[in-house]
């Protein structure tokens, strides 16, 4: 059944991927109308999340953010599809790194790097950084239930020299790389909600006490990695800028959970600057302490 779904949808996905950007965004506007006005995809979750995270805003201000978010969500989804056919040259024009020298200087230190980022703006197109680096780039992701689409995602990322690791592969791969002294940069989006029963740390996120993913911090401490934050910014439709921010160069000397808390502060700053570009469809505050 998985294969049947794949062979039905793949030609559609491929056709969308070869659309010129102006037509792609016209199509995105149509998709947004369906997603928001007709189907109301996760509208209740989005509305509740924005209200909890930004209680100081008026109802009209939050509604405007909500509508802008759905336009961005549809753009981002179709941009992900576009990754199938986009060239490295075109991607470099649309996803610009403002200070690559910060990252490149860290490579000279001869330590692997933990790159922390949020589900904000175009986190998927950050894969283009592999064109500019010497270390092998790894992206930690949640494996898709459909194995054929999972392979497709891996193949697309490998086109840009990125290696995807699902959650089960992560630690064994890092351990192996450390043993053979193979240096890498590991991309971790750590702003999602872990299971409350497995949480070892709770912290304030947008003024709400929630369980926090501490896996990135644990990995950095255990394997003595430099820790950097990738701040993503949407400049205009289809164009983004990313800036590297050094967080920690000696993680073992930092108090427990300080890295995780600092990561959340930086994500909060992004959200306050332009809240419409955060991924509000995730149930980030579902395990909040009441």
Tab-separated table of C-alpha atoms in Angstrom:
chain	number	residue	atom	x	y	z
A	1	UNK	CA	0.000	0.000	0.000
A	2	UNK	CA	2.879	2.375	0.817
A	3	UNK	CA	4.351	1.838	-2.636
A	4	UNK	CA	0.993	2.469	-4.340
A	5	UNK	CA	0.639	5.789	-2.494
A	6	UNK	CA	4.196	6.668	-3.486
A	7	UNK	CA	3.807	5.947	-7.212
A	8	UNK	CA	0.534	7.911	-7.306
A	9	UNK	CA	1.953	10.982	-5.563
A	10	UNK	CA	5.496	11.022	-6.899
A	11	UNK	CA	4.629	12.307	-10.436
A	12	UNK	CA	2.596	15.134	-8.878
A	13	UNK	CA	5.436	16.057	-6.528
A	14	UNK	CA	7.958	15.940	-9.364
A	15	UNK	CA	5.771	18.157	-11.574
A	16	UNK	CA	5.413	20.731	-8.789
A	17	UNK	CA	9.182	20.701	-8.262
A	18	UNK	CA	9.893	21.806	-11.842
A	19	UNK	CA	7.498	24.757	-11.788
A	20	UNK	CA	9.195	28.159	-12.164
A	21	UNK	CA	9.162	30.088	-8.894
A	22	UNK	CA	6.533	32.682	-9.975
A	23	UNK	CA	4.103	29.896	-10.890
A	24	UNK	CA	5.056	27.921	-7.792
A	25	UNK	CA	4.027	30.826	-5.582
A	26	UNK	CA	0.763	31.347	-7.466
A	27	UNK	CA	0.056	27.695	-6.797
A	28	UNK	CA	1.031	28.242	-3.151
A	29	UNK	CA	-1.601	30.984	-2.852
A	30	UNK	CA	-4.232	28.548	-4.134
A	31	UNK	CA	-3.062	25.823	-1.765
A	32	UNK	CA	-3.165	28.298	1.115
A	33	UNK	CA	-6.781	29.140	0.327
A	34	UNK	CA	-7.679	25.449	0.526
A	35	UNK	CA	-5.577	24.710	3.615
A	36	UNK	CA	-6.738	27.737	5.596
A	37	UNK	CA	-10.218	28.622	4.368
A	38	UNK	CA	-11.598	25.269	3.209
A	39	UNK	CA	-9.951	22.554	5.307
A	40	UNK	CA	-8.803	24.656	8.255
A	41	UNK	CA	-5.721	22.486	8.719
A	42	UNK	CA	-4.786	22.545	12.427
A	43	UNK	CA	-6.303	25.998	12.723
A	44	UNK	CA	-7.444	25.378	16.294
A	45	UNK	CA	-3.936	24.301	17.351
A	46	UNK	CA	-2.314	27.272	15.604
A	47	UNK	CA	-4.754	29.732	17.166
A	48	UNK	CA	-4.284	28.301	20.655
A	49	UNK	CA	-0.481	28.269	20.320
A	50	UNK	CA	-0.297	31.888	19.186
A	51	UNK	CA	-2.681	32.976	21.951
A	52	UNK	CA	-0.588	31.203	24.616
A	53	UNK	CA	2.780	32.365	23.305
A	54	UNK	CA	1.784	35.963	22.519
A	55	UNK	CA	-0.911	36.882	25.075
A	56	UNK	CA	0.082	40.557	25.009
A	57	UNK	CA	-1.215	40.981	21.454
A	58	UNK	CA	-4.791	41.814	20.563
A	59	UNK	CA	-7.076	39.277	18.921
A	60	UNK	CA	-6.796	41.093	15.590
A	61	UNK	CA	-2.988	41.154	15.790
A	62	UNK	CA	-2.886	37.420	16.496
A	63	UNK	CA	-5.306	36.741	13.631
A	64	UNK	CA	-3.030	38.637	11.247
A	65	UNK	CA	-0.043	36.535	12.379
A	66	UNK	CA	-2.146	33.404	11.881
A	67	UNK	CA	-3.014	34.304	8.286
A	68	UNK	CA	0.566	35.277	7.443
A	69	UNK	CA	1.773	32.026	8.973
A	70	UNK	CA	-0.425	29.882	6.719
A	71	UNK	CA	0.891	31.694	3.637
A	72	UNK	CA	4.431	31.044	4.825
A	73	UNK	CA	3.633	27.414	5.698
A	74	UNK	CA	2.392	26.692	2.169
A	75	UNK	CA	5.356	28.512	0.625
A	76	UNK	CA	7.753	26.526	2.779
A	77	UNK	CA	6.140	23.193	1.944
A	78	UNK	CA	6.329	23.865	-1.797
A	79	UNK	CA	9.892	25.137	-1.432
A	80	UNK	CA	10.735	21.787	0.155
A	81	UNK	CA	9.241	20.072	-2.889
A	82	UNK	CA	11.201	22.440	-5.146
A	83	UNK	CA	14.383	21.102	-3.545
A	84	UNK	CA	13.995	18.018	-5.754
A	85	UNK	CA	14.950	19.978	-8.868
A	86	UNK	CA	16.585	23.195	-7.669
A	87	UNK	CA	20.245	23.694	-8.555
A	88	UNK	CA	22.911	24.521	-6.008
A	89	UNK	CA	23.486	27.856	-7.771
A	90	UNK	CA	19.827	28.839	-7.479
A	91	UNK	CA	19.638	27.697	-3.860
A	92	UNK	CA	22.742	29.738	-2.982
A	93	UNK	CA	20.988	32.836	-4.334
A	94	UNK	CA	17.876	32.183	-2.283
A	95	UNK	CA	19.434	30.972	0.975
A	96	UNK	CA	22.379	33.195	1.887
A	97	UNK	CA	24.778	32.700	4.797
A	98	UNK	CA	25.803	36.108	6.108
A	99	UNK	CA	28.918	35.091	8.066
A	100	UNK	CA	30.290	31.757	6.885
A	101	UNK	CA	33.671	32.714	8.320
A	102	UNK	CA	32.302	32.152	11.851
A	103	UNK	CA	31.550	28.547	11.005
A	104	UNK	CA	34.718	28.030	8.979
A	105	UNK	CA	36.883	29.282	11.854
A	106	UNK	CA	35.335	26.631	14.092
A	107	UNK	CA	36.310	23.898	11.648
A	108	UNK	CA	39.942	24.933	12.091
A	109	UNK	CA	39.719	24.010	15.778
A	110	UNK	CA	39.473	20.331	14.842
A	111	UNK	CA	36.332	19.528	16.842
A	112	UNK	CA	32.953	18.352	15.629
A	113	UNK	CA	30.135	20.879	15.773
A	114	UNK	CA	26.577	20.764	17.109
A	115	UNK	CA	24.445	23.160	15.057
A	116	UNK	CA	21.214	24.069	16.820
A	117	UNK	CA	18.279	25.572	14.963
A	118	UNK	CA	14.541	26.001	15.287
A	119	UNK	CA	11.568	25.189	13.092
A	120	UNK	CA	11.622	28.740	11.855
A	121	UNK	CA	11.612	30.308	8.371
A	122	UNK	CA	13.288	27.907	5.897
A	123	UNK	CA	15.044	25.396	8.137
A	124	UNK	CA	14.919	22.836	5.298
A	125	UNK	CA	17.000	24.946	2.906
A	126	UNK	CA	19.797	25.162	5.471
A	127	UNK	CA	20.966	21.959	3.802
A	128	UNK	CA	22.700	24.220	1.272
A	129	UNK	CA	25.469	24.935	3.792
A	130	UNK	CA	27.069	21.613	2.913
A	131	UNK	CA	28.269	23.226	-0.302
A	132	UNK	CA	30.392	25.633	1.755
A	133	UNK	CA	31.930	23.407	4.441
A	134	UNK	CA	34.661	20.811	4.826
A	135	UNK	CA	33.120	18.674	7.574
A	136	UNK	CA	30.513	16.081	6.709
A	137	UNK	CA	27.049	17.477	7.386
A	138	UNK	CA	24.479	15.397	9.266
A	139	UNK	CA	20.832	16.295	9.847
A	140	UNK	CA	18.905	14.585	12.634
A	141	UNK	CA	15.310	13.876	11.623
A	142	UNK	CA	12.304	11.735	12.478
A	143	UNK	CA	11.991	8.804	10.094
A	144	UNK	CA	8.921	8.891	7.839
A	145	UNK	CA	6.409	6.055	8.173
A	146	UNK	CA	6.329	5.528	4.392
A	147	UNK	CA	9.717	3.984	3.585
A	148	UNK	CA	9.577	5.086	-0.060
A	149	UNK	CA	9.061	8.747	0.814
A	150	UNK	CA	11.689	8.378	3.521
A	151	UNK	CA	14.179	7.213	0.904
A	152	UNK	CA	13.153	10.089	-1.368
A	153	UNK	CA	13.880	12.619	1.378
A	154	UNK	CA	17.271	11.032	2.022
A	155	UNK	CA	18.102	11.071	-1.690
A	156	UNK	CA	17.174	14.741	-2.028
A	157	UNK	CA	19.350	15.700	0.943
A	158	UNK	CA	22.267	13.628	-0.362
A	159	UNK	CA	22.163	15.737	-3.534
A	160	UNK	CA	23.359	18.581	-1.325
A	161	UNK	CA	25.946	16.406	0.460
A	162	UNK	CA	23.837	16.037	3.592
A	163	UNK	CA	23.532	12.764	5.480
A	164	UNK	CA	20.252	12.185	7.311
A	165	UNK	CA	20.268	10.355	10.625
A	166	UNK	CA	17.063	9.209	12.238
A	167	UNK	CA	16.873	9.318	16.017
A	168	UNK	CA	17.980	5.691	16.418
A	169	UNK	CA	21.020	6.156	14.192
A	170	UNK	CA	22.274	9.350	15.793
A	171	UNK	CA	24.253	8.226	18.840
A	172	UNK	CA	25.790	5.097	17.213
A	173	UNK	CA	26.915	7.201	14.237
A	174	UNK	CA	28.436	9.933	16.401
A	175	UNK	CA	30.178	7.329	18.572
A	176	UNK	CA	31.640	5.670	15.486
A	177	UNK	CA	32.758	8.986	14.014
A	178	UNK	CA	34.402	9.989	17.298
A	179	UNK	CA	36.219	6.655	17.477
A	180	UNK	CA	37.701	6.997	13.978
A	181	UNK	CA	38.216	10.789	14.457
A	182	UNK	CA	35.846	11.686	11.632
A	183	UNK	CA	34.730	15.287	12.104
A	184	UNK	CA	31.167	16.353	11.366
A	185	UNK	CA	28.568	19.028	11.921
A	186	UNK	CA	25.295	17.744	13.347
A	187	UNK	CA	22.131	19.759	12.734
A	188	UNK	CA	19.554	19.473	15.502
A	189	UNK	CA	16.173	21.211	15.626
A	190	UNK	CA	15.493	21.049	19.354
A	191	UNK	CA	12.416	23.218	19.817
A	192	UNK	CA	9.827	20.443	19.649
A	193	UNK	CA	8.153	18.917	22.688
A	194	UNK	CA	9.568	15.705	24.179
A	195	UNK	CA	7.377	13.245	26.036
A	196	UNK	CA	6.701	14.664	29.476
A	197	UNK	CA	7.389	11.318	31.163
A	198	UNK	CA	10.908	11.241	29.667
A	199	UNK	CA	11.766	14.876	30.280
A	200	UNK	CA	14.782	15.530	32.484
A	201	UNK	CA	14.491	19.304	32.330
A	202	UNK	CA	11.682	21.854	32.310
A	203	UNK	CA	12.096	25.497	31.382
A	204	UNK	CA	10.218	28.611	30.324
A	205	UNK	CA	9.513	28.908	26.613
A	206	UNK	CA	7.533	31.980	25.561
A	207	UNK	CA	6.571	32.396	29.217
A	208	UNK	CA	5.201	28.865	29.565
A	209	UNK	CA	6.892	26.081	31.546
A	210	UNK	CA	7.428	23.086	29.263
A	211	UNK	CA	9.638	19.967	29.019
A	212	UNK	CA	12.756	20.613	26.970
A	213	UNK	CA	14.733	18.472	24.549
A	214	UNK	CA	18.239	18.221	26.019
A	215	UNK	CA	19.644	15.745	23.487
A	216	UNK	CA	21.696	18.371	21.639
A	217	UNK	CA	23.299	19.551	24.863
A	218	UNK	CA	23.981	15.961	25.963
A	219	UNK	CA	25.653	15.157	22.659
A	220	UNK	CA	27.769	18.324	22.742
A	221	UNK	CA	28.947	17.638	26.288
A	222	UNK	CA	29.624	13.952	25.768
A	223	UNK	CA	31.614	14.415	22.564
A	224	UNK	CA	33.096	17.859	23.351
A	225	UNK	CA	31.603	19.670	20.370
A	226	UNK	CA	31.532	23.364	19.624
A	227	UNK	CA	27.936	24.571	19.787
A	228	UNK	CA	26.519	27.136	17.375
A	229	UNK	CA	23.054	28.502	16.691
A	230	UNK	CA	21.778	29.070	13.165
A	231	UNK	CA	19.543	32.123	13.134
A	232	UNK	CA	17.269	32.010	10.114
A	233	UNK	CA	15.552	35.066	8.658
A	234	UNK	CA	13.024	35.422	5.846
A	235	UNK	CA	14.023	38.451	3.777
A	236	UNK	CA	11.198	38.215	1.248
A	237	UNK	CA	9.197	35.522	-0.459
A	238	UNK	CA	11.557	32.729	-1.484
A	239	UNK	CA	14.661	34.424	-0.054
A	240	UNK	CA	16.322	33.804	3.297
A	241	UNK	CA	19.399	34.765	5.278
A	242	UNK	CA	21.105	32.604	7.888
A	243	UNK	CA	23.578	33.798	10.499
A	244	UNK	CA	25.863	31.633	12.641
A	245	UNK	CA	25.988	32.552	16.336
A	246	UNK	CA	28.629	30.963	18.549
A	247	UNK	CA	27.072	29.618	21.735
A	248	UNK	CA	29.657	27.440	23.509
A	249	UNK	CA	33.187	26.243	22.694
A	250	UNK	CA	33.762	24.229	25.880
A	251	UNK	CA	30.420	22.561	26.638
A	252	UNK	CA	31.803	20.379	29.438
A	253	UNK	CA	32.554	23.543	31.442
A	254	UNK	CA	28.987	24.818	31.175
A	255	UNK	CA	26.394	24.061	33.848
A	256	UNK	CA	23.831	21.409	32.985
A	257	UNK	CA	20.844	22.657	30.965
A	258	UNK	CA	22.400	26.089	30.415
A	259	UNK	CA	22.912	25.349	26.714
A	260	UNK	CA	19.329	24.142	26.310
A	261	UNK	CA	17.947	27.216	28.078
A	262	UNK	CA	20.098	29.582	26.029
A	263	UNK	CA	18.884	27.884	22.853
A	264	UNK	CA	15.280	28.586	23.850
A	265	UNK	CA	16.077	32.247	24.528
A	266	UNK	CA	17.448	32.611	21.006
A	267	UNK	CA	14.415	30.913	19.497
A	268	UNK	CA	12.149	33.236	21.494
A	269	UNK	CA	14.013	36.225	20.079
A	270	UNK	CA	13.373	34.985	16.539
A	271	UNK	CA	9.689	34.488	17.256
A	272	UNK	CA	9.246	37.960	18.735
A	273	UNK	CA	10.972	39.532	15.717
A	274	UNK	CA	8.636	37.891	13.178
A	275	UNK	CA	6.201	35.372	14.747
A	276	UNK	CA	4.540	34.453	11.439
A	277	UNK	CA	7.557	32.389	10.402
A	278	UNK	CA	7.517	29.964	13.353
A	279	UNK	CA	5.979	26.511	12.903
A	280	UNK	CA	2.812	27.000	14.947
A	281	UNK	CA	1.188	23.742	13.784
A	282	UNK	CA	3.329	21.704	16.197
A	283	UNK	CA	1.862	21.001	19.625
A	284	UNK	CA	4.864	22.567	21.321
A	285	UNK	CA	3.014	23.429	24.532
A	286	UNK	CA	0.888	20.287	24.880
A	287	UNK	CA	2.781	19.131	28.013
A	288	UNK	CA	2.908	22.528	29.684
A	289	UNK	CA	2.612	22.735	33.446
A	290	UNK	CA	-0.752	24.152	34.374
